[in-house]
Coordinates of C-alpha atoms in Angstrom, one line a residue:
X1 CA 1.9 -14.7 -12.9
X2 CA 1.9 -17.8 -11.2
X3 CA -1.5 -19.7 -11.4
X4 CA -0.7 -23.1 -9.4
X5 CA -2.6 -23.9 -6.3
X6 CA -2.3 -21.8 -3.5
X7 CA -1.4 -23.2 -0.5
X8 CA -4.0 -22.1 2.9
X9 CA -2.3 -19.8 4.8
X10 CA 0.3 -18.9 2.3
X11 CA 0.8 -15.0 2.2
X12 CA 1.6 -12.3 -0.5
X13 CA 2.4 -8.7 -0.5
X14 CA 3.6 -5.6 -2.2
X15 CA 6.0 -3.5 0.1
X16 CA 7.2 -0.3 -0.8
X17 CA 10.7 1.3 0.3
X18 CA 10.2 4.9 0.8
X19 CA 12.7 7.3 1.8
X20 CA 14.7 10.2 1.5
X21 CA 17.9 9.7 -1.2
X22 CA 20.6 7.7 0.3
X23 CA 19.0 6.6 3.3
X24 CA 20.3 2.6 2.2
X25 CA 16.9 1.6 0.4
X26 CA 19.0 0.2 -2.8
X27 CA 21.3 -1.8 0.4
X28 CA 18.2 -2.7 2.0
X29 CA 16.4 -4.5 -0.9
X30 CA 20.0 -6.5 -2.7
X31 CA 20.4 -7.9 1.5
X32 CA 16.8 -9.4 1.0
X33 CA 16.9 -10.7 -2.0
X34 CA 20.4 -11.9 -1.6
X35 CA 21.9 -10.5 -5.1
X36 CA 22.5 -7.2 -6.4
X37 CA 19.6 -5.9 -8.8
X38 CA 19.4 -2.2 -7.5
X39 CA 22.2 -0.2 -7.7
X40 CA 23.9 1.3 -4.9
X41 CA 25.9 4.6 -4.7
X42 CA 26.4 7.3 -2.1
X43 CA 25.3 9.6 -4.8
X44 CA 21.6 10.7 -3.8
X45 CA 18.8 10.3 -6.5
X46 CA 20.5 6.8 -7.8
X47 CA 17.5 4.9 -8.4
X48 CA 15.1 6.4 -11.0
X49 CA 12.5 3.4 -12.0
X50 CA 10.7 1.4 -9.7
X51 CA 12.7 -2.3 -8.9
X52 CA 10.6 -4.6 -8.0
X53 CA 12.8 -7.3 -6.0
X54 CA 11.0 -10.4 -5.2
X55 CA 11.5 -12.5 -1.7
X56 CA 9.8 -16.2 -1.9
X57 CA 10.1 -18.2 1.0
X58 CA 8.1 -21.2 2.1
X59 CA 4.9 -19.5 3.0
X60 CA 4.7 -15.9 1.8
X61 CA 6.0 -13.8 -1.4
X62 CA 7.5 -10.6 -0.5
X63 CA 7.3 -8.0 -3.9
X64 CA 9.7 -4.9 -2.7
X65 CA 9.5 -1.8 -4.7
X66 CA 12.7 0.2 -4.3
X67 CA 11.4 4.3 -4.8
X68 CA 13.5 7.0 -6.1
X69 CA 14.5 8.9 -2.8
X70 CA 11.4 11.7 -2.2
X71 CA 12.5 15.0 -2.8
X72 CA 11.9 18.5 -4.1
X73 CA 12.2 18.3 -8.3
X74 CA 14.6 20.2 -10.1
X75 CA 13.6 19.1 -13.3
X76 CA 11.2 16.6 -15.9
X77 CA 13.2 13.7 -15.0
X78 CA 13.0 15.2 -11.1
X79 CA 8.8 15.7 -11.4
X80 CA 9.1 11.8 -13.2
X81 CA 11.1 10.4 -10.1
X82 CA 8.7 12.2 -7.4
X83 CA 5.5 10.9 -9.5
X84 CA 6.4 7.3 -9.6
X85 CA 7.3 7.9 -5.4
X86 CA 4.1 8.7 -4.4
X87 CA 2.5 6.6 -6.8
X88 CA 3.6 3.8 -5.0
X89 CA 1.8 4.9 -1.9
X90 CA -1.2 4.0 -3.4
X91 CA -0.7 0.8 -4.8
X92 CA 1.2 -1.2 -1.9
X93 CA 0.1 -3.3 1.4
X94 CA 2.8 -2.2 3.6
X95 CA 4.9 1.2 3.4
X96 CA 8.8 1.2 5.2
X97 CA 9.5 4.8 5.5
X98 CA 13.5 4.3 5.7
X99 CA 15.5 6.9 8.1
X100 CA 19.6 7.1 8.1
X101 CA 20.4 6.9 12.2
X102 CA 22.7 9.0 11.6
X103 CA 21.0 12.1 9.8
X104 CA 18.9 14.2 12.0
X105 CA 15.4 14.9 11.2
X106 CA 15.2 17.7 8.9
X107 CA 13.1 19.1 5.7
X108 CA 13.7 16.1 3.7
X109 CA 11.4 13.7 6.2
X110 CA 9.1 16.4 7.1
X111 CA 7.9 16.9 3.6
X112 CA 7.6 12.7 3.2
X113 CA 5.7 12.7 6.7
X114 CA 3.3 15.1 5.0
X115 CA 3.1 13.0 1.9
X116 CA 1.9 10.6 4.4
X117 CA -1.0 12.2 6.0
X118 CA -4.2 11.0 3.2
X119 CA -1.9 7.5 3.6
X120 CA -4.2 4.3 4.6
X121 CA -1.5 2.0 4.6
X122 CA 0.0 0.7 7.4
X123 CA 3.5 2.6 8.0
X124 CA 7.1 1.0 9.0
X125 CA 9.6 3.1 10.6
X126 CA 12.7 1.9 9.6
X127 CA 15.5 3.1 11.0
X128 CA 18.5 2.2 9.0
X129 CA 22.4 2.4 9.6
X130 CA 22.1 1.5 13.1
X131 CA 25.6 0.1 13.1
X132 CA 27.3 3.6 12.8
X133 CA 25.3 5.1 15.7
X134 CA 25.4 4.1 20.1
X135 CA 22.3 2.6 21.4
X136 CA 21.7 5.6 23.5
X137 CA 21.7 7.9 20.4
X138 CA 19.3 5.2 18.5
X139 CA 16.7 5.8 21.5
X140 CA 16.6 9.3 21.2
X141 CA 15.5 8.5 17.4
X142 CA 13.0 6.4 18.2
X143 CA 11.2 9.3 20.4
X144 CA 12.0 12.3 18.3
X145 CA 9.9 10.1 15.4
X146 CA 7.2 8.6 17.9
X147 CA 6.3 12.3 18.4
X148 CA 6.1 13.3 15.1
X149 CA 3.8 10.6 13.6
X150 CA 1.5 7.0 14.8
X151 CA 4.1 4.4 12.6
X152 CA 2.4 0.9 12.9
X153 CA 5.8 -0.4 13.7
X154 CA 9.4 1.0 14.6
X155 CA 12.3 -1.2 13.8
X156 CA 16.0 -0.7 13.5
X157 CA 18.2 -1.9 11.1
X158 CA 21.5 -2.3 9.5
X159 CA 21.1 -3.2 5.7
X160 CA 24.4 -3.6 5.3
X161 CA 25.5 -5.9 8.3
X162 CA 22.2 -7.6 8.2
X163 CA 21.0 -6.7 11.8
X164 CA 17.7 -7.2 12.8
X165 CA 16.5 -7.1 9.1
X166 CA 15.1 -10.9 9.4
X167 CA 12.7 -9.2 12.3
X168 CA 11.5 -6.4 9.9
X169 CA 10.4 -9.5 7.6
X170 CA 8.4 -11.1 10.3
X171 CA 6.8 -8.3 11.3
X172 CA 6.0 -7.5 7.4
X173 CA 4.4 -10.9 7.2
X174 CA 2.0 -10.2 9.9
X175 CA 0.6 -7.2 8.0
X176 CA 0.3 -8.6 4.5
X177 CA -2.6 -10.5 3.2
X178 CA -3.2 -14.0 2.4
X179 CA -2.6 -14.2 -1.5
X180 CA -1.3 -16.1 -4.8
X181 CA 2.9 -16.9 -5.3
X182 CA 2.4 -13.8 -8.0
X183 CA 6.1 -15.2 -9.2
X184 CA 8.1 -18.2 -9.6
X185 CA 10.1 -18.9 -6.6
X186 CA 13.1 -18.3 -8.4
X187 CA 12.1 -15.0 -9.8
X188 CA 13.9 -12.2 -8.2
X189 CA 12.7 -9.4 -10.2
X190 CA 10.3 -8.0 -12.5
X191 CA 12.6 -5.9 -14.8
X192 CA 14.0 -7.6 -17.9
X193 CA 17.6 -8.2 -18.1
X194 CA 18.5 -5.6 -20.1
X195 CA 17.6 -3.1 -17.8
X196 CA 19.3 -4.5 -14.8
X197 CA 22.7 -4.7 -17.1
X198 CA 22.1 -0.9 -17.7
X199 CA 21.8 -0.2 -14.4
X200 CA 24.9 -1.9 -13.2
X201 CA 26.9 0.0 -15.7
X202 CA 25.4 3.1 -14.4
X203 CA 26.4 2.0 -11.2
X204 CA 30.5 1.9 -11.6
X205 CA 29.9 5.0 -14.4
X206 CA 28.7 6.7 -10.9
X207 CA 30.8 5.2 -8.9
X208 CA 34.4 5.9 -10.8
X209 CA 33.4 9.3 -11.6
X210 CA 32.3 10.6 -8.0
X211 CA 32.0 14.2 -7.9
X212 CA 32.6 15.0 -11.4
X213 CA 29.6 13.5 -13.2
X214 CA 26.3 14.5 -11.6
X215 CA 22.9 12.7 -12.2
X216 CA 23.0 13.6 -15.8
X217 CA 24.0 10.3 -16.6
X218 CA 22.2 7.6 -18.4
X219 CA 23.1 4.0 -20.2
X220 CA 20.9 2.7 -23.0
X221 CA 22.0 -1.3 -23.9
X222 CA 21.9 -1.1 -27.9
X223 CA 22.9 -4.6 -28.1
X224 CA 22.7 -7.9 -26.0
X225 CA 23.1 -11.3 -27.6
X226 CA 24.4 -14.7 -27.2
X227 CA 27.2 -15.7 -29.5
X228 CA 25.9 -18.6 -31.3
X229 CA 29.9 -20.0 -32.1
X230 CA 31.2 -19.2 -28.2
X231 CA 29.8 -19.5 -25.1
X232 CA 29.6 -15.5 -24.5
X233 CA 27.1 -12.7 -24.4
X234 CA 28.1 -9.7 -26.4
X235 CA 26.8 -7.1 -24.8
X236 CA 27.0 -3.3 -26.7
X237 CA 25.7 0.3 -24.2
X238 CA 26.1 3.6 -24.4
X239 CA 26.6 5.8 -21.6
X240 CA 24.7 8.7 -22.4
X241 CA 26.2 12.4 -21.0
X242 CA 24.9 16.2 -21.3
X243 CA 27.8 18.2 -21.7
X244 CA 31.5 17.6 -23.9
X245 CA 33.2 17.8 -21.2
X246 CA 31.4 15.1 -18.8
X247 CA 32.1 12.7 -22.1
X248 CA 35.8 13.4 -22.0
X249 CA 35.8 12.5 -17.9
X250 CA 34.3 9.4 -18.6
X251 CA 36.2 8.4 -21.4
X252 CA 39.1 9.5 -19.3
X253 CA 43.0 9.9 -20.7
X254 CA 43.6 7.8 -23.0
X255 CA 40.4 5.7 -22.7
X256 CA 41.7 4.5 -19.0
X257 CA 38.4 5.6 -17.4
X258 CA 35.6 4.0 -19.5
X259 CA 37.8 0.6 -19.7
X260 CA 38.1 0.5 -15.9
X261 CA 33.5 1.6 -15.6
X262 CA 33.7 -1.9 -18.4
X263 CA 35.6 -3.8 -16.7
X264 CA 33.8 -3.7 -13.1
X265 CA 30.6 -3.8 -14.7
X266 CA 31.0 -7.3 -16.7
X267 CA 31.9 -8.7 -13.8
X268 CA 28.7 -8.2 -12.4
X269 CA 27.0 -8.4 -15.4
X270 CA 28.6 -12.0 -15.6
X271 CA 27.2 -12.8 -12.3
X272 CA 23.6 -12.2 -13.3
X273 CA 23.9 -13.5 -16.7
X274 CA 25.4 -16.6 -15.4
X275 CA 27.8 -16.6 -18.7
X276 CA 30.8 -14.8 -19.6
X277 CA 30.7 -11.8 -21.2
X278 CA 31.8 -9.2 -24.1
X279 CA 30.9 -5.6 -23.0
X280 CA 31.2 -2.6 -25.7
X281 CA 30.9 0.6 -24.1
X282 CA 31.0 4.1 -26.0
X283 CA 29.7 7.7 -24.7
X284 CA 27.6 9.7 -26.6
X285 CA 26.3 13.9 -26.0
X286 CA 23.2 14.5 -25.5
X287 CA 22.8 17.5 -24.3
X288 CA 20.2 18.7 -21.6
X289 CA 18.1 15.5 -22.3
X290 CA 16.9 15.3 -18.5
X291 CA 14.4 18.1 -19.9
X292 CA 13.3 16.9 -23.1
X293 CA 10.4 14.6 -22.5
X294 CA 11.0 12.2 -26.0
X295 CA 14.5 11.5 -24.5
X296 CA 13.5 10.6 -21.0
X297 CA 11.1 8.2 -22.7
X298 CA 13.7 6.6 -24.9
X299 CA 15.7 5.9 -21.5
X300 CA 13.0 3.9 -20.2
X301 CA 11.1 6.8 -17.7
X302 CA 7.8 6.5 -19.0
X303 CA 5.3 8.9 -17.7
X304 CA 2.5 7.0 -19.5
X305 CA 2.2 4.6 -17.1
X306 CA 1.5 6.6 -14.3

């Protein structure tokens, strides 16, 4: 934490992205921070820990905690995502319940709306996508959701082309309280490096694959070190699969799939690291480990703290 001298005035706030899976949360929180440090797929359920992205500006620190999308668990790792979710609730100044403008309201933001019922927190409704939708439709939105539940605010937005998103921050700042700089103005995020270098391989392991690979996917980083005689980072992860056969589509024929998932992740890797980079990348079986509590701990989804 930051303990210099608060300026008066000068505002801080914890804001939490809520939302069904795929409604552009992951979008939403790399556009305000301005680089990539949640990863983005149109695979639901992509995010599984909380990201805490961190906005400084002159006079107020945004701290953004991207959820994993609400929804009904299938499984531990399932009742782990959902648990962290609503956890969140609790612990933040401002909630932005995030809506896709072009998904009618159905199950999915019915069961968040009740999640939202015991909620004290003052309640964004953010409705996202706004580019792929007329104004006329985006109306009709806005009164369908005005009838279902009292939001403190109601403001569209595209995440992706950037539309209106600077308002959404104003309008965040007015409801956040005067605080500390928690972080240093150049700190974008609490996670450790490490993590975020998982994650983007995740991302293009997700990505590459598409339909063939479901959420049963993870990426530990067994190795990340500086090269002491080169300027480089060698950098050593395993993708981590349930079945045989998901290992065999991600290695691909003869090893074309998992060289392409390496080489689109170093180069964002390089771009957070700043440096160039060696990436090692081998797939390992483990199977049903989304069930078995010891190996969703060893992945990083720690029930402990919640």
């Amino acid at each position: 934490m930051n303990n210099t001298t608060t300026p008066k005035g000068h505002k801080s706030g914890f804001i939490s992205i809520i939302g069904r899976p795929n409604v552009g949360k992951s979008t939403f929180l790399n556009r305000v921070i301005g680089q990539k440090i949640a990863i983005m797929s149109d695979k639901p359920q992509t995010t599984r820990n909380k990201v805490q992205g961190v906005l400084t500006t002159n006079d107020a620190q945004f701290i953004f905690i991207d959820t994993p999308g609400i929804h009904k668990p299938k499984h531990k790792l399932g009742d782990f995502m959902m648990k962290v979710a609503q956890n969140t609730l609790k612990e933040v100044d401002v909630i932005l319940f995030m809506v896709n403008a072009q998904e009618g309201f159905g199950r999915g933001e019915e069961f968040i709306l009740e999640k939202f019922q015991s909620v004290r927190t003052p309640i964004f409704l953010v409705i996202n996508k706004i580019d792929q939708v007329h104004p006329d439709e985006l109306l009709k939105i806005i009164e369908s959701y005005k009838e279902k539940y009292e939001f403190s605010e109601i403001i569209p937005i595209s995440a992706l082309e950037g539309n209106n998103v600077e308002t959404l921050l104003g309008q965040i700042k007015e409801y956040i309280p005067e605080g500390p700089q928690f972080y240093p103005a150049d700190q974008v995020t609490d996670h450790p490096e490490r993590f975020i270098v998982s994650e983007l391989i995740r991302e293009k392991a997700l990505h590459l694959t598409r339909e063939e690979i479901p959420h049963s996917l993870a990426v530990t980083i067994d190795k990340m070190e500086r090269r002491e005689d080169k300027d480089v980072i060698h950098v050593m992860a395993t993708i981590i699969v349930e079945r045989a056969s998901q290992k065999g589509i991600v290695i691909g024929k003869q090893g074309k799939m998992l060289k392409e998932i390496g080489k689109r992740a170093r180069v964002d890797i390089e771009n957070l690291l700043g440096s160039k980079v060696f990436l090692e990348l081998w797939v390992k079986v483990q199977k049903d480990w989304r069930n078995k509590m010891s190996q969703l701990r060893d992945f990083g989804f720690r029930d402990d703290e919640y």
